[in-house]
Coordinates of C-alpha atoms in Angstrom, one line a residue:
M19 CA -144.6 -331.3 -216.8
C20 CA -141.6 -330.5 -218.4
A21 CA -143.1 -328.3 -221.3
Y22 CA -146.1 -329.5 -220.1
N23 CA -145.8 -328.6 -216.4
I24 CA -146.8 -325.2 -217.3
Y25 CA -149.4 -327.0 -219.2
L26 CA -150.5 -329.4 -216.0
G27 CA -152.9 -326.3 -215.7
V28 CA -153.3 -326.7 -219.3
A29 CA -153.3 -330.5 -219.1
L30 CA -155.8 -330.4 -216.4
S31 CA -157.3 -328.0 -219.2
V32 CA -156.0 -327.7 -219.0
V33 CA -157.1 -328.0 -216.7
L34 CA -158.2 -324.9 -215.5
L35 CA -157.5 -322.8 -212.7
S36 CA -157.6 -319.9 -210.0
A37 CA -158.6 -319.4 -206.5
S38 CA -161.9 -317.7 -207.6
V39 CA -164.5 -319.0 -209.8
I40 CA -164.5 -319.5 -213.7
Q41 CA -167.8 -319.4 -215.6
V42 CA -167.8 -320.5 -219.0
Q43 CA -171.4 -320.4 -220.4
G44 CA -172.8 -320.5 -223.9
G45 CA -176.3 -321.1 -224.9
D46 CA -177.5 -324.3 -223.6
E47 CA -174.2 -325.4 -222.7
R48 CA -173.0 -326.4 -219.1
V49 CA -171.5 -323.9 -216.9
L50 CA -168.1 -324.9 -215.6
K51 CA -167.0 -323.3 -212.4
L52 CA -163.2 -323.6 -211.5
R53 CA -163.4 -323.2 -207.5
K54 CA -159.9 -323.7 -206.5
F55 CA -156.3 -324.0 -208.4
E56 CA -153.1 -324.5 -206.5
K57 CA -149.7 -325.9 -206.6
I58 CA -149.7 -328.5 -203.6
Q59 CA -145.9 -329.7 -203.9
Q60 CA -142.6 -328.8 -205.7
D61 CA -139.2 -329.9 -205.6
E62 CA -137.6 -326.7 -206.3
K63 CA -134.2 -328.5 -206.9
A64 CA -136.0 -330.1 -209.9
I65 CA -138.6 -328.0 -211.1
Q66 CA -139.9 -324.1 -210.5
S67 CA -143.2 -323.3 -211.5
S68 CA -145.7 -320.4 -211.3
L69 CA -149.2 -320.1 -213.0
S70 CA -151.5 -317.2 -212.8
I71 CA -155.1 -316.6 -214.2
S72 CA -156.1 -313.3 -215.2
E73 CA -159.5 -311.7 -214.1
P74 CA -162.3 -312.3 -216.5
D75 CA -162.5 -309.8 -219.1
A76 CA -165.9 -308.2 -220.5
E77 CA -167.0 -311.7 -222.0
D78 CA -166.1 -313.6 -218.9
H79 CA -162.6 -314.8 -220.8
R80 CA -159.6 -315.8 -218.9
T81 CA -156.0 -316.4 -219.8
I82 CA -153.3 -318.2 -218.2
S83 CA -149.6 -316.9 -217.8
G84 CA -146.8 -318.5 -216.0
E85 CA -143.2 -319.5 -216.1
L86 CA -141.7 -322.9 -215.4
K87 CA -137.9 -323.8 -215.0
T88 CA -136.6 -327.4 -215.4
L89 CA -133.2 -327.8 -213.4
L90 CA -132.7 -331.5 -214.7
T91 CA -133.0 -333.2 -217.9
I92 CA -136.6 -334.1 -218.5
D93 CA -137.0 -337.9 -220.2
N94 CA -139.3 -340.6 -220.1
E95 CA -138.1 -341.7 -217.0
W96 CA -140.3 -338.6 -215.9
K97 CA -143.9 -339.6 -215.3
V98 CA -147.1 -337.8 -215.3
N99 CA -150.2 -339.0 -213.1
I100 CA -153.7 -337.5 -213.8
T101 CA -156.4 -338.5 -211.3
V102 CA -160.0 -337.2 -211.8
L103 CA -162.4 -337.8 -208.8
R104 CA -166.2 -336.6 -208.9
K105 CA -169.0 -336.3 -206.6
D106 CA -172.8 -335.6 -207.5
S107 CA -173.1 -333.1 -204.5
S108 CA -171.2 -331.1 -202.2
E109 CA -172.3 -333.4 -199.3
K110 CA -170.9 -336.6 -200.9
D111 CA -167.5 -338.2 -201.0
Y112 CA -165.2 -338.0 -204.1
S113 CA -165.1 -341.3 -206.0
M114 CA -162.8 -342.4 -208.8
F115 CA -164.1 -340.6 -212.1
K116 CA -160.8 -341.0 -214.3
D117 CA -157.7 -342.5 -213.6
V118 CA -155.3 -341.3 -216.6
P119 CA -152.5 -343.9 -217.4
I120 CA -149.5 -342.8 -216.2
M121 CA -147.3 -341.6 -219.0
G122 CA -143.7 -341.0 -219.6
A123 CA -142.9 -337.2 -220.2
C124 CA -141.7 -338.1 -223.9
E125 CA -144.7 -340.5 -224.4
L126 CA -147.0 -337.6 -223.3
M127 CA -145.2 -334.8 -225.5
D128 CA -145.6 -337.1 -228.5
T129 CA -149.4 -337.8 -227.8
Y130 CA -151.6 -335.5 -225.9
Y131 CA -149.4 -332.6 -226.0
R132 CA -149.0 -332.7 -229.8
R133 CA -152.4 -333.4 -230.7
F134 CA -154.3 -331.2 -228.4
F135 CA -151.8 -328.6 -227.0
Y136 CA -148.7 -327.7 -229.0
D137 CA -150.4 -325.9 -232.1
T138 CA -152.0 -323.4 -229.8
L139 CA -149.3 -323.3 -227.2
K140 CA -146.8 -322.2 -229.5
D141 CA -148.4 -318.9 -230.1
Y142 CA -148.3 -317.8 -226.5
S143 CA -145.2 -319.6 -225.2
N144 CA -141.8 -320.7 -226.0
A145 CA -143.0 -324.3 -225.7
P146 CA -140.8 -327.0 -227.2
H147 CA -141.9 -328.9 -230.1
P148 CA -143.4 -332.1 -229.4
D149 CA -140.2 -333.9 -231.0
N150 CA -137.6 -332.1 -228.7
C151 CA -137.8 -334.8 -225.9
P152 CA -135.6 -335.5 -223.6
L153 CA -135.5 -331.8 -222.8
A154 CA -132.5 -330.2 -221.5
P155 CA -132.7 -327.8 -218.3
T156 CA -134.4 -324.9 -219.5
E157 CA -136.8 -322.1 -218.7
L158 CA -140.2 -321.9 -220.4
Q159 CA -143.0 -318.9 -220.4
I160 CA -146.7 -319.1 -221.3
K161 CA -148.1 -315.5 -221.5
D162 CA -152.1 -314.9 -222.0
Y163 CA -153.1 -318.2 -223.3
P164 CA -156.8 -318.4 -223.5
L165 CA -158.7 -321.2 -221.4
N166 CA -160.9 -323.0 -223.3
A167 CA -163.2 -325.4 -221.2
S168 CA -165.5 -326.2 -224.4
M169 CA -164.0 -329.9 -224.5
L170 CA -164.1 -330.3 -220.8
K171 CA -168.0 -329.3 -220.5
K172 CA -168.6 -331.9 -223.3
L173 CA -166.9 -334.7 -221.4
L174 CA -167.9 -333.9 -217.8
T175 CA -171.5 -334.3 -216.3
P176 CA -173.0 -331.8 -213.6
G177 CA -171.2 -332.4 -210.5
F178 CA -168.0 -331.6 -208.4
Y179 CA -164.7 -332.7 -209.5
L180 CA -161.0 -332.9 -207.8
L181 CA -158.3 -333.2 -210.3
N182 CA -154.5 -333.9 -209.3
G183 CA -151.8 -333.9 -211.9
Q184 CA -148.4 -334.7 -210.8
V185 CA -144.8 -335.3 -212.3
L186 CA -143.0 -338.0 -210.8
K187 CA -139.0 -339.0 -211.1
D188 CA -138.2 -342.4 -209.3
D189 CA -141.4 -342.5 -207.7
E190 CA -140.8 -339.0 -206.0
I191 CA -143.3 -336.1 -206.8
K192 CA -141.4 -333.3 -208.1
I193 CA -144.5 -331.2 -208.7
M194 CA -148.2 -331.4 -208.3
Y195 CA -151.1 -329.1 -208.9
M196 CA -154.9 -329.3 -207.8
A197 CA -157.9 -328.3 -209.2
E198 CA -161.5 -328.2 -207.8
L199 CA -164.2 -327.7 -210.3
Q200 CA -168.1 -327.7 -210.5
V201 CA -169.9 -328.4 -213.6
E202 CA -173.7 -327.1 -213.7

């Protein structure tokens, strides 16, 4: 996601991340475990991205850090596609839970990115302002951005989730991340 490819992890909620399990607990709230997070595909001639998740601190909080280098101008012709699949138990097959409408990069920056991410991201990164789209080729960094799964825990019912986030240009995948989550 242009500014938000780093935040595809953040847009997957943000979406959340690492090869180990993330547990977020509190009172009677649900527990969200991140089972897997990985970059599936990347067109290195267009976008170069790396994300990492910290080990949990004493209070089981984690942060995300990473870099994103865009080698081409990102405009509204670049599309973001996020799909969420769900299953009740590990023995069942996934089925469609939420197919988020495909959005252009500038449209996404002007809506979800502006409303939900920019105000906190700017404190941990050199994230572009939502009005700065199209984006010229650039290098973006995010450092120690606190993962907050509270919104996801409210939205997701207990079960297993598979989240796929893709950035496309001319129907070609330029980058794709995948996360496997469990909500108890």
